[in-house]
XYZ file of C-alpha atoms in Angstrom:
614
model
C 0.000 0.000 0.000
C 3.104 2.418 0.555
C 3.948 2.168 -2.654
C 0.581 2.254 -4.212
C -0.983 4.920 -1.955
C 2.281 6.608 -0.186
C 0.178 9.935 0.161
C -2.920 8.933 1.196
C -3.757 9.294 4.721
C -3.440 6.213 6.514
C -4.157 6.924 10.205
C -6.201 9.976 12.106
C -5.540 10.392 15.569
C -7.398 13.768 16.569
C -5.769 16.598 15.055
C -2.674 14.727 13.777
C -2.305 12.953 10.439
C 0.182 9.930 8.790
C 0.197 9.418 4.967
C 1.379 5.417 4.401
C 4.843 7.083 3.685
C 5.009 8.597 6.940
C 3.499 5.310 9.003
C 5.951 3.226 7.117
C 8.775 5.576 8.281
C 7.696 5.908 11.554
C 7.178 2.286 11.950
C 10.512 1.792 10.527
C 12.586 3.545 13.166
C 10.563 1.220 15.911
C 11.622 -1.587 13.749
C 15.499 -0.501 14.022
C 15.240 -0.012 17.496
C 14.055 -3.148 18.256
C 16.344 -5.090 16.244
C 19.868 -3.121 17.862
C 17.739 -4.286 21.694
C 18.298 -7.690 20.455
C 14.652 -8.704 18.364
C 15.184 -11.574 15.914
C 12.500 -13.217 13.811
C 10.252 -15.288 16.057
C 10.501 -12.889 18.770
C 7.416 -11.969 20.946
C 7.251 -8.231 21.568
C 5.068 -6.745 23.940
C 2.560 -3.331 22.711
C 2.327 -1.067 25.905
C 0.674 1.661 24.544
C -2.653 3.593 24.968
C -5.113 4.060 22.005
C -3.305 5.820 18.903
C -1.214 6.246 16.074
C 1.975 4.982 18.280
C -0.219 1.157 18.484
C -0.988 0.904 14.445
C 2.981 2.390 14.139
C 3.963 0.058 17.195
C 2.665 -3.028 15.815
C 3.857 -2.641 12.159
C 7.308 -1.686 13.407
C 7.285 -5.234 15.321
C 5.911 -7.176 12.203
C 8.898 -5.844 10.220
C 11.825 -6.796 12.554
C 10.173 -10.757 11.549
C 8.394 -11.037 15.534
C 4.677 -11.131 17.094
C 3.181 -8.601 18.523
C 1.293 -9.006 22.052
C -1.122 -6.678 22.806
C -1.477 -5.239 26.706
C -4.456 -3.328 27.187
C -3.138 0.081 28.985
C -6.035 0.172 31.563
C -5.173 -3.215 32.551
C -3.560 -3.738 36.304
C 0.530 -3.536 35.823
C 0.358 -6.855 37.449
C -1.454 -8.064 34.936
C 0.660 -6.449 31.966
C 4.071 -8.218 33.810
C 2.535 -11.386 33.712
C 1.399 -11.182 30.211
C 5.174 -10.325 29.355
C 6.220 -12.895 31.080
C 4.236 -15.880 30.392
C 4.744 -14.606 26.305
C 8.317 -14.727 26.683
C 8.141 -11.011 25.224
C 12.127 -9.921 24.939
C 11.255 -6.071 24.360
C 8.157 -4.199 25.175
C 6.864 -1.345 22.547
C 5.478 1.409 25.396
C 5.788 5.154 26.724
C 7.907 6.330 29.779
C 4.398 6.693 31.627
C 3.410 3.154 31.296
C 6.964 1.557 31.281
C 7.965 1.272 35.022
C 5.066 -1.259 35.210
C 8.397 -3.446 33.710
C 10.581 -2.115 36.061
C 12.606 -5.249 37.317
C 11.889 -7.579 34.776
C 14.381 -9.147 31.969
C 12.786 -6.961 29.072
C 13.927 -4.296 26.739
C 12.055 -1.381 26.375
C 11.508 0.552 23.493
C 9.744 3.987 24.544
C 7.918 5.807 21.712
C 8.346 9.258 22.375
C 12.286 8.888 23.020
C 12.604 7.648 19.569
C 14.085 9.788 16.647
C 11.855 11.171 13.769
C 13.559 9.429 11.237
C 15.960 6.691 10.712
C 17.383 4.335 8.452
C 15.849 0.616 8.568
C 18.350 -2.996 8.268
C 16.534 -4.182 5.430
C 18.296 -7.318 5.407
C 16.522 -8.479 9.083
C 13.113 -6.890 8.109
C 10.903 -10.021 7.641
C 8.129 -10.192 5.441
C 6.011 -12.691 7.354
C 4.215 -15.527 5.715
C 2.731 -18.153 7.843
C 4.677 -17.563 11.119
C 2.944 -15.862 14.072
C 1.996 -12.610 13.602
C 0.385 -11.793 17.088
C -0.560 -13.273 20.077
C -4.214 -12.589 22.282
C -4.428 -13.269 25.530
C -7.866 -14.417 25.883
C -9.282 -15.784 29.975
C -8.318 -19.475 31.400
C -10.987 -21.393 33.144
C -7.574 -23.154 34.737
C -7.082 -19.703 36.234
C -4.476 -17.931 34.169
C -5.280 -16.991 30.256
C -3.975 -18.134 27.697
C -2.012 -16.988 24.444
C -3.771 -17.388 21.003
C -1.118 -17.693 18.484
C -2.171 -16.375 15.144
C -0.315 -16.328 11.448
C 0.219 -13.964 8.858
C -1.685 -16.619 6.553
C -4.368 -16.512 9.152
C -4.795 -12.800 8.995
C -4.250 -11.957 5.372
C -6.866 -15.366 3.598
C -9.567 -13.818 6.255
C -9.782 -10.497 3.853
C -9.597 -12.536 0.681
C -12.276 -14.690 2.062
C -14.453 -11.786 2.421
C -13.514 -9.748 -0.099
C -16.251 -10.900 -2.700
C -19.072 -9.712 0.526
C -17.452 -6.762 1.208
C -15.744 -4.825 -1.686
C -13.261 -3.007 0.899
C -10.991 -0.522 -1.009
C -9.006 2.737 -0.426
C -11.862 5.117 -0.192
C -13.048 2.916 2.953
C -12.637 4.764 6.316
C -12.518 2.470 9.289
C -12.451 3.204 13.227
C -10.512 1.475 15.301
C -12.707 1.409 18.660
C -11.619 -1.923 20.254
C -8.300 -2.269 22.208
C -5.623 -3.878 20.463
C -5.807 -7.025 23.278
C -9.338 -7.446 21.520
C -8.917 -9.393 18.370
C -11.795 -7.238 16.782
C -9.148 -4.741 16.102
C -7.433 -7.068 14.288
C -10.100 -6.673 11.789
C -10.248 -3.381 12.096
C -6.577 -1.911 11.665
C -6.018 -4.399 8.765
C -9.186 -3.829 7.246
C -8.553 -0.257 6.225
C -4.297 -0.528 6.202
C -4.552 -3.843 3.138
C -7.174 -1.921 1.148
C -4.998 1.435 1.337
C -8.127 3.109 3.606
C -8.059 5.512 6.395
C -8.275 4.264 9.468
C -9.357 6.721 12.422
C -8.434 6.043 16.095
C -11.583 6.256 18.581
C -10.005 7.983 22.247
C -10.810 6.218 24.845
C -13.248 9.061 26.229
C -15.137 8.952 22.705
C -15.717 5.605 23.042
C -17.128 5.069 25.874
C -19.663 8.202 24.831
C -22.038 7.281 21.782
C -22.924 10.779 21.317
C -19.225 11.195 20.887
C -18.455 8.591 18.707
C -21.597 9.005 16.344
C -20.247 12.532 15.589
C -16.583 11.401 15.002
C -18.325 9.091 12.630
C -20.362 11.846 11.177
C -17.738 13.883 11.260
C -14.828 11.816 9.533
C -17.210 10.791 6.992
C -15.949 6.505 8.243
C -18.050 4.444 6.028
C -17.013 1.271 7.784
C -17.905 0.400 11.515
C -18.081 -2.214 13.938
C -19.205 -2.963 16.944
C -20.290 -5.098 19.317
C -24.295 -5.496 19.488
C -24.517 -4.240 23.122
C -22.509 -0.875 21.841
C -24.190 -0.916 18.320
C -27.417 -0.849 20.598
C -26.445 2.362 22.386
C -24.866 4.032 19.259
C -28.314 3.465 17.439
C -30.273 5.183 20.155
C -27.843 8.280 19.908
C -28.170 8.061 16.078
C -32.397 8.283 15.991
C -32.197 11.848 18.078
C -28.926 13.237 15.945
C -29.625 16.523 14.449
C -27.337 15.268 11.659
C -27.489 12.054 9.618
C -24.475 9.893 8.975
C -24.641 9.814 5.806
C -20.971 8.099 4.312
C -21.737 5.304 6.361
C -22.142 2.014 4.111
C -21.431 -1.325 6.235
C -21.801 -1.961 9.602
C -20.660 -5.246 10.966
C -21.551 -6.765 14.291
C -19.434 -9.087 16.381
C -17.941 -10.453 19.639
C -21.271 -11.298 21.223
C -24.700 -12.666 20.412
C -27.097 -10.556 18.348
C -30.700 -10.667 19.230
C -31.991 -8.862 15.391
C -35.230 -7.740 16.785
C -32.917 -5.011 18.761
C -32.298 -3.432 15.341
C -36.111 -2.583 14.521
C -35.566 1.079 15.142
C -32.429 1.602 12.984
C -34.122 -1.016 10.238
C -37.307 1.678 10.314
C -35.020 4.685 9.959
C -32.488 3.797 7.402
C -33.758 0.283 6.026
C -31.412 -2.635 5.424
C -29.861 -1.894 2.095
C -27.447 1.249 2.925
C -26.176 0.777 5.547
C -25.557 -2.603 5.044
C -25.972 -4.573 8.364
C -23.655 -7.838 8.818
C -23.741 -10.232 11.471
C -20.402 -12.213 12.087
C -19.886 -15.118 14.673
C -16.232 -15.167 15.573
C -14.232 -16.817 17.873
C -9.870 -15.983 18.755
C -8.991 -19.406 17.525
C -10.442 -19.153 14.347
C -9.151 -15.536 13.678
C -11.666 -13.282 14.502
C -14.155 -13.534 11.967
C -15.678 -17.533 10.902
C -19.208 -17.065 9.296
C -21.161 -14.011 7.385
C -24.927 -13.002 7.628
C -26.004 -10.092 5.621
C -29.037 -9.031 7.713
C -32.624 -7.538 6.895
C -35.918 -6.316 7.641
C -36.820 -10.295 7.803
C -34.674 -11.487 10.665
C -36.621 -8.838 13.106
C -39.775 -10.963 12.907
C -37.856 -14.639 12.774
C -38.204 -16.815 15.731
C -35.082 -18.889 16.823
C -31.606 -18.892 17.186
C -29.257 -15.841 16.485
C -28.589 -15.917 12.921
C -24.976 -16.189 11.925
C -24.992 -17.212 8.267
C -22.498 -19.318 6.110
C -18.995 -20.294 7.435
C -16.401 -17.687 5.430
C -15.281 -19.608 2.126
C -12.414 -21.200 2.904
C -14.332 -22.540 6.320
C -16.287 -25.665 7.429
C -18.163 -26.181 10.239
C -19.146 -29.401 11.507
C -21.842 -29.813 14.317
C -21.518 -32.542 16.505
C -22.998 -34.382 19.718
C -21.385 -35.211 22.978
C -20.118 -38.428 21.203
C -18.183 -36.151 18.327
C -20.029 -37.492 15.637
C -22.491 -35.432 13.212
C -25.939 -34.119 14.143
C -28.700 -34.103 12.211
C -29.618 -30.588 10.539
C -31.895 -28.907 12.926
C -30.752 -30.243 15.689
C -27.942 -28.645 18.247
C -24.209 -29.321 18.904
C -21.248 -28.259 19.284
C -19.788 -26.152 16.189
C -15.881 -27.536 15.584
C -14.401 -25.395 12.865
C -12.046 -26.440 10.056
C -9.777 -24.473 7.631
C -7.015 -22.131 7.290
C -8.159 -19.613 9.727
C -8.016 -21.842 12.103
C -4.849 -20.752 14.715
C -1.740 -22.930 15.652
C -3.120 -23.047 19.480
C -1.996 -21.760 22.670
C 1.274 -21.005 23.501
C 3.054 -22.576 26.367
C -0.320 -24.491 26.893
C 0.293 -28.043 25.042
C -2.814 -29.842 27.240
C -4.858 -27.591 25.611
C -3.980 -27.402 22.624
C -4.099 -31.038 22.016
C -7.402 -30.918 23.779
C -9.438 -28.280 21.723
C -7.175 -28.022 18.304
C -6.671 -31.467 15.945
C -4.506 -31.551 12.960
C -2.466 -28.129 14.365
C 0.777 -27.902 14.631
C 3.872 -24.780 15.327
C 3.981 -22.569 12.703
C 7.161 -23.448 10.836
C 7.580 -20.638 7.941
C 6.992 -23.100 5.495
C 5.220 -22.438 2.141
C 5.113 -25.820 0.711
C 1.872 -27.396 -0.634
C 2.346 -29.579 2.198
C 2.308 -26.955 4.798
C -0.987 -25.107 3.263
C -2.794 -28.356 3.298
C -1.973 -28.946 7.050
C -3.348 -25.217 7.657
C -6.559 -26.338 5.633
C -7.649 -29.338 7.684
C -6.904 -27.788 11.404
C -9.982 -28.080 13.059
C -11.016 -25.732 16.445
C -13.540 -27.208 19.018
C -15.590 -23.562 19.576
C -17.690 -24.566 22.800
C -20.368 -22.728 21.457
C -23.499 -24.925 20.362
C -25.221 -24.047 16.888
C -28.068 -25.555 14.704
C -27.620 -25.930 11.128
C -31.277 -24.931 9.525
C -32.842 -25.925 6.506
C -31.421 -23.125 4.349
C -27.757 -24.393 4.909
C -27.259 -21.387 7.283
C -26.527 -21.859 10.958
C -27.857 -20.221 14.636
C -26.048 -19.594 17.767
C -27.642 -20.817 20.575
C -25.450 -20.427 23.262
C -21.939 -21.911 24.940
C -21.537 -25.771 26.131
C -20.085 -24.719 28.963
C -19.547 -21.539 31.709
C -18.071 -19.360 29.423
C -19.454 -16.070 29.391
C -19.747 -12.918 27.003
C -19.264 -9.752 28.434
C -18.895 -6.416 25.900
C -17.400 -8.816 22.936
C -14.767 -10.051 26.009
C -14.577 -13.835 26.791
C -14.881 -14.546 30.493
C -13.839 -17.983 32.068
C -15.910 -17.725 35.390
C -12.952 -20.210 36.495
C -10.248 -17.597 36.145
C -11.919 -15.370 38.655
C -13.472 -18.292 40.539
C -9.339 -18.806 41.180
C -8.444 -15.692 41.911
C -10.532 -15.588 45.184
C -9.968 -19.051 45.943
C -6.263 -17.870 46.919
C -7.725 -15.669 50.079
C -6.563 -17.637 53.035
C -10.924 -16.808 54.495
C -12.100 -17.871 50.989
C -13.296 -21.780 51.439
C -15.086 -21.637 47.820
C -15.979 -19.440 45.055
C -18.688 -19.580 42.112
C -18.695 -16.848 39.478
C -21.797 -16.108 38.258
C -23.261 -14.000 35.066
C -26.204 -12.043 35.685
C -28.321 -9.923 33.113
C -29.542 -6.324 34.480
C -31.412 -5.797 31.077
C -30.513 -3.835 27.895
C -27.103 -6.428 27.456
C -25.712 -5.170 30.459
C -24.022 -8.237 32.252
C -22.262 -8.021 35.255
C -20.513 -10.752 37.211
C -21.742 -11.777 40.789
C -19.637 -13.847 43.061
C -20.700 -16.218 45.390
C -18.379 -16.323 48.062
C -18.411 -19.284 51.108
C -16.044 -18.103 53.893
C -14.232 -20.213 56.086
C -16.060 -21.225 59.380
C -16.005 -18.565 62.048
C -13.937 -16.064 59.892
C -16.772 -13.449 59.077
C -18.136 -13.267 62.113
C -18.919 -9.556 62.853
C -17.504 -7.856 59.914
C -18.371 -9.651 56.809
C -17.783 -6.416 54.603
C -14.319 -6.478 55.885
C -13.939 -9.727 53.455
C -15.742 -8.219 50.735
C -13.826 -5.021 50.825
C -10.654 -7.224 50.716
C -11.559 -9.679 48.195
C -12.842 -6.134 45.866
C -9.471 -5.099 46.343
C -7.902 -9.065 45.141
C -10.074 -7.978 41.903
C -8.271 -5.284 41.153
C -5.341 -7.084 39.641
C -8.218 -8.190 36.842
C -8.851 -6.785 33.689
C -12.157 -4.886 34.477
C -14.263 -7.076 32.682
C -13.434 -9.930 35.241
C -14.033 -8.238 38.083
C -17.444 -8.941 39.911
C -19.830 -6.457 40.463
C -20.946 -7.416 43.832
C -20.223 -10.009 46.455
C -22.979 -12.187 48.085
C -21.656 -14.063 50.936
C -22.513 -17.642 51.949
C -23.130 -20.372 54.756
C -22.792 -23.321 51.740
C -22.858 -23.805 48.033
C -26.123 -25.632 46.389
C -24.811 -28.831 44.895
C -25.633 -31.389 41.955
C -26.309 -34.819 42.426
C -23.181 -35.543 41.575
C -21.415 -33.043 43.728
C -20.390 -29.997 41.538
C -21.469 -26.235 42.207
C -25.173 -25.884 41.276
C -25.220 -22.798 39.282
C -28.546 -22.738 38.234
C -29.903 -22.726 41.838
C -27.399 -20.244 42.712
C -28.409 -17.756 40.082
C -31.842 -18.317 40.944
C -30.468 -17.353 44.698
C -29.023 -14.384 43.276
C -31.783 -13.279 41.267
C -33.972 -13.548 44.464
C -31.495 -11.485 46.467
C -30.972 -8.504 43.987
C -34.329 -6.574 43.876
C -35.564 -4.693 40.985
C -36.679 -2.127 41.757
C -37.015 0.639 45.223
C -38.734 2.162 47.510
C -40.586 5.991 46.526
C -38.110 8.508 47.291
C -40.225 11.289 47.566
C -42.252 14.543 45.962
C -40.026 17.306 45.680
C -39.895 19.714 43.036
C -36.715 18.656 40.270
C -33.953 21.861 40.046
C -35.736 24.197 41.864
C -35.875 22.285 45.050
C -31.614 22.777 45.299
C -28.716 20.185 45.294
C -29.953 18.332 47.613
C -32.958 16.941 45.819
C -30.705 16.303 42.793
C -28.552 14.465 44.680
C -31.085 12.544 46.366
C -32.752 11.631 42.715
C -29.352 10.961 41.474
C -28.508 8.464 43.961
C -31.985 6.691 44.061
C -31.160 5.931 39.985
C -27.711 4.660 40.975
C -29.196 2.315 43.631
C -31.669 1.056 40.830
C -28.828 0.579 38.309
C -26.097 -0.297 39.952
C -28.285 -2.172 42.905
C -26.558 -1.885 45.938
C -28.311 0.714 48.433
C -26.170 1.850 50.270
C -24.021 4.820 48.492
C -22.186 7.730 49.353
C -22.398 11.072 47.494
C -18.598 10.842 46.693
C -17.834 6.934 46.054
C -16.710 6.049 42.643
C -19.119 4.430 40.259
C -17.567 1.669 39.158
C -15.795 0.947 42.623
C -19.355 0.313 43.242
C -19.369 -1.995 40.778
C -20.777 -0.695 38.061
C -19.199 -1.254 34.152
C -18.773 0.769 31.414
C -22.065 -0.598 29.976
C -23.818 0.228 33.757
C -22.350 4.089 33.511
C -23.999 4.252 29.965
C -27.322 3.341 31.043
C -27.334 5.276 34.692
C -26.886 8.569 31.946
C -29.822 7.475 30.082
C -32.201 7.223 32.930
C -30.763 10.699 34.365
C -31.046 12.042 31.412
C -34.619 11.000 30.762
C -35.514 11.989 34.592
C -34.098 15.484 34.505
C -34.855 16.389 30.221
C -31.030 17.014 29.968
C -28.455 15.828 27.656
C -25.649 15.352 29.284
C -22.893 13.148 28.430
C -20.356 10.815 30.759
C -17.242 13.393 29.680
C -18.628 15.516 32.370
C -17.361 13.200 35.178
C -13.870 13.144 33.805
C -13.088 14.864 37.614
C -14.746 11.761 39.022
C -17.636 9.685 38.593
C -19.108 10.259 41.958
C -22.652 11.329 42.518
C -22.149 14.574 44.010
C -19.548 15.542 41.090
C -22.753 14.355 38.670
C -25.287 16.342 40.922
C -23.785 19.127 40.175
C -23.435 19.153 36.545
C -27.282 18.321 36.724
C -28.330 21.007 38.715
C -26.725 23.710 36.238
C -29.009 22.591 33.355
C -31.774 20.360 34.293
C -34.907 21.622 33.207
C -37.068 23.508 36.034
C -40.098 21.978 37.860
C -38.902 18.502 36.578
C -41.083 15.918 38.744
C -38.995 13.624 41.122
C -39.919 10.450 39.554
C -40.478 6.943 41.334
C -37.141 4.903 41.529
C -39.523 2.090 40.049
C -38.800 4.146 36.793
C -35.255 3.198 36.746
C -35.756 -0.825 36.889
């Protein structure tokens, strides 16, 4: 694309631009720095780096010196990010001088962005071109307890665009966001999407992300004709969309991923734009199978359909098989597991043989190899998903759900195990059960169910809690539970296992829906005081826990990203303002929120019934 497109702008990051000349330079100098700290092919390099041009220029510059990239999500714990270097093997780390001392005492090179020269001359006899070694590795959660490392190929990566180039028609006039963290393989799709078709690609800040009004005016306003997104975030991004004052009108595709789609969610957008332009596409992914692993090109139909959540045809070069507990074939129409086979299928996990042996057959290390031999051993690797699917009559499939405790939260696999783990190692912990548990609108949190040791709770139970929040912390956040419900024993099976389904029917009992009337006073007018009283009867509702202080943090509280989202919806709707979740950039703490309410909420508002914010 350099040399096709070397002046067309390849990456946006706010106010700053790079041409493909100027990303391949840039990219370049990382690459030279990382091969004088010692970076051979087969490397694994570590990307330390928040959202930006330094992450596309980052993981190019590792690509060229021959190695794989392994993404570290910047808002994960340090702890976390050392013992993603470590297990990886990473020798360098691609970061900033703010995030490097997370490092500090560890056998790795760092390579700090800013501290690099603008320019620089390349060794372009070490720069590999790839092939079908690996070209990154995703951490994605253990149920054993620790994650594990999905090793992916070049091959993998590049046959996924030609085996949807005949749906898609990508090409340079394309402009893509990337909104996912680069330790989320939907940015995978995203940063290559745009950079192999010579497109734009626009970095999403962190802050715009997490604000749909935001993001559907960078949209607007970069004229990006290609997005994705998770359903639960499509879903959010659609309601901003039908009260825009301004139509996004480059937009062509929209492709949805990472988590189950439910299509009747999509009436409202269907009724406003209809289903030819946009064009709406469902894809069913997985890690293992490199992001993407079957197309459905949705319409107006699927919002009526009863059954399973359509996923379409595997991608071309892609079979699925469905098969019973036994591992033979089902019968169409009826359920299984899906195993998938072809060459986007990944070598397996690294360090991890067990598994590997246990989920992949037919895989083995990536050797560099571009014999006939070696694409025909990438062609019959088959992946054993977890997930179970139908194949219907019209030769396309529906997700129905996992086999086992894995659980989807925002487009993030969740092994209930690696948490379960986690809390196991307090010494006042005698078992754990993580549990999912829908609060409506696709916002699911984790609940733990927590049996102390005998006699080691008595008279300060929230002690343990507090402590076992604070064990959480070394978690990514989508791990960490959202509350804590404490325990004399666990329900078991007949055959002695947790009983999960009696537990979340436990929990469900526990957590009420809705409150208690908080009162009739006047909205603004009656002072701060009311507002923060209505403010914190929504929180309870949303975030359900009672008891909460004007200045505690939200999501120490346990609320997610997804929870803060809908909390501004209902306060937004309660008070007839419009404001958005930049405004607690000083702290998201009900008194800070209060008072940004107070300033513009509408006069003689009602207090409404916390029943309203179920």
């Amino acid at each position: 694309m350099v040399r096709q497109y070397p002046d067309h702008i390849a990456v946006t990051d706010g106010d700053s631009e790079l041409t493909y000349r100027e990303l391949d330079a840039k990219s370049d100098v990382i690459a030279d720095e990382l091969l004088s700290a010692g970076v051979v092919a087969g490397s694994h390099v570590g990307l330390y780096v928040a959202r930006g041009s330094g992450t596309v220029a980052g993981l190019l510059g590792i690509l060229k010196c021959g190695a794989a990239y392994v993404p570290i999500d910047p808002n994960y714990p340090a702890e976390r990010a050392r013992w993603t270097v470590g297990d990886s093997a990473s020798v360098a780390v691609v970061t900033t001088s703010d995030l490097a001392p997370a490092f500090t005492g560890l056998d790795v090179r760092t390579v700090r962005l800013e501290l690099l020269p603008a320019s620089g001359a390349p060794r372009p006899d070490a720069v590999h071109p790839g092939g079908t070694g690996p070209a990154y590795i995703i951490y994605t959660s253990g149920s054993t307890g620790e994650p594990k490392g999905v090793l992916v190929g070049h091959h993998e990566v590049v046959r996924l665009f030609s085996a949807t180039r005949e749906w898609f028609g990508f090409g340079p006039d394309d402009v893509w966001t990337v909104f996912h963290s680069a330790a989320f393989d939907f940015s995978v799709w995203e940063i290559w999407g745009a950079l192999l078709h010579g497109g734009r690609l626009v970095v999403v800040p962190r802050d715009v992300a997490r604000s749909p009004a935001a993001f559907h005016e960078l949209l607007r306003s970069e004229r990006v004709t290609v997005v994705n997104q998770t359903p639960a975030a499509f879903r959010r991004l659609a309601a901003v969309d039908a009260r825009a004052p301004l139509p996004l009108e480059s937009l062509r595709t929209v492709v949805l991923g990472g988590e189950r789609l439910d299509p009747a969610t999509l009436r409202d957008w269907i009724d406003r734009h209809g289903d030819e332009r946009p064009e709406l596409v469902n894809m069913y992914g997985i890690t293992e199978a490199t992001v993407h692993a079957s197309y459905r090109r949705l319409s107006r139909a699927d919002l009526d359909a009863d059954g399973p959540s359509p996923i379409g045809v595997p991608l071309r070069d892609l079979t699925f098989h469905v098969r019973g507990p036994d591992g033979e074939p089902v019968p169409d129409g009826q359920p299984g597991e899906l195993h998938i086979e072809g060459p986007g299928v990944a070598a397996g996990y690294l360090h991890r043989p067990e598994l590997t042996q246990e989920r992949f057959s037919g895989s083995a290390p990536h050797t560099g190899e571009r014999s006939e031999a070696a694409s025909a051993h990438r062609a019959c690797r088959t992946f054993r998903t977890g997930d179970r699917v139908v194949r219907l009559d019209d030769g396309q499939y529906g997700y129905l759900g996992r086999t086992d405790d894995q659980i989807k939260i925002r487009g993030f696999r969740v092994e209930p195990g690696e948490v379960e783990a986690l809390l196991g190692r307090h010494p006042l912990v005698a078992s754990a059960v993580v549990l999912p548990r829908d609060y409506g609108e696709d916002d699911v949190r984790l609940i733990a169910c927590v049996v102390p040791t005998e006699g080691s709770t008595d008279g300060a139970p929230e002690k343990l809690v507090d402590e076992l929040r604070d064990l959480a912390l070394s978690l990514p956040d989508q791990l960490r539970p959202s509350a804590y419900e404490l325990l004399e024993t666990l329900p078991l099976t007949p055959n002695g296992k947790a009983d999960r389904a009696a537990l979340s029917a436990l929990v469900r009992d526990r957590h009420r829906t809705d409150s208690t009337e908080t009162g009739g006073a006047d909205a603004a007018g009656a002072g701060i005081a009311a507002v923060q009283a209505r403010v914190t009867a929504i929180w309870r509702s949303v975030i359900d826990i009672d008891d909460i202080g004007p200045d505690a943090d939200f999501f120490d509280l346990g609320g997610t990203s997804l929870t803060l989202l809908r909390m501004f919806e209902q306060v937004n709707k309660a008070f007839g303002t419009d404001l958005d979740i930049t405004v607690l950039i000083e702290g998201a703490t009900v008194r800070n929120l209060a008072s940004h309410v107070a300033a513009v909420a509408a006069p003689g508002s009602p207090l409404p019934r916390t029943e309203e914010f179920g």
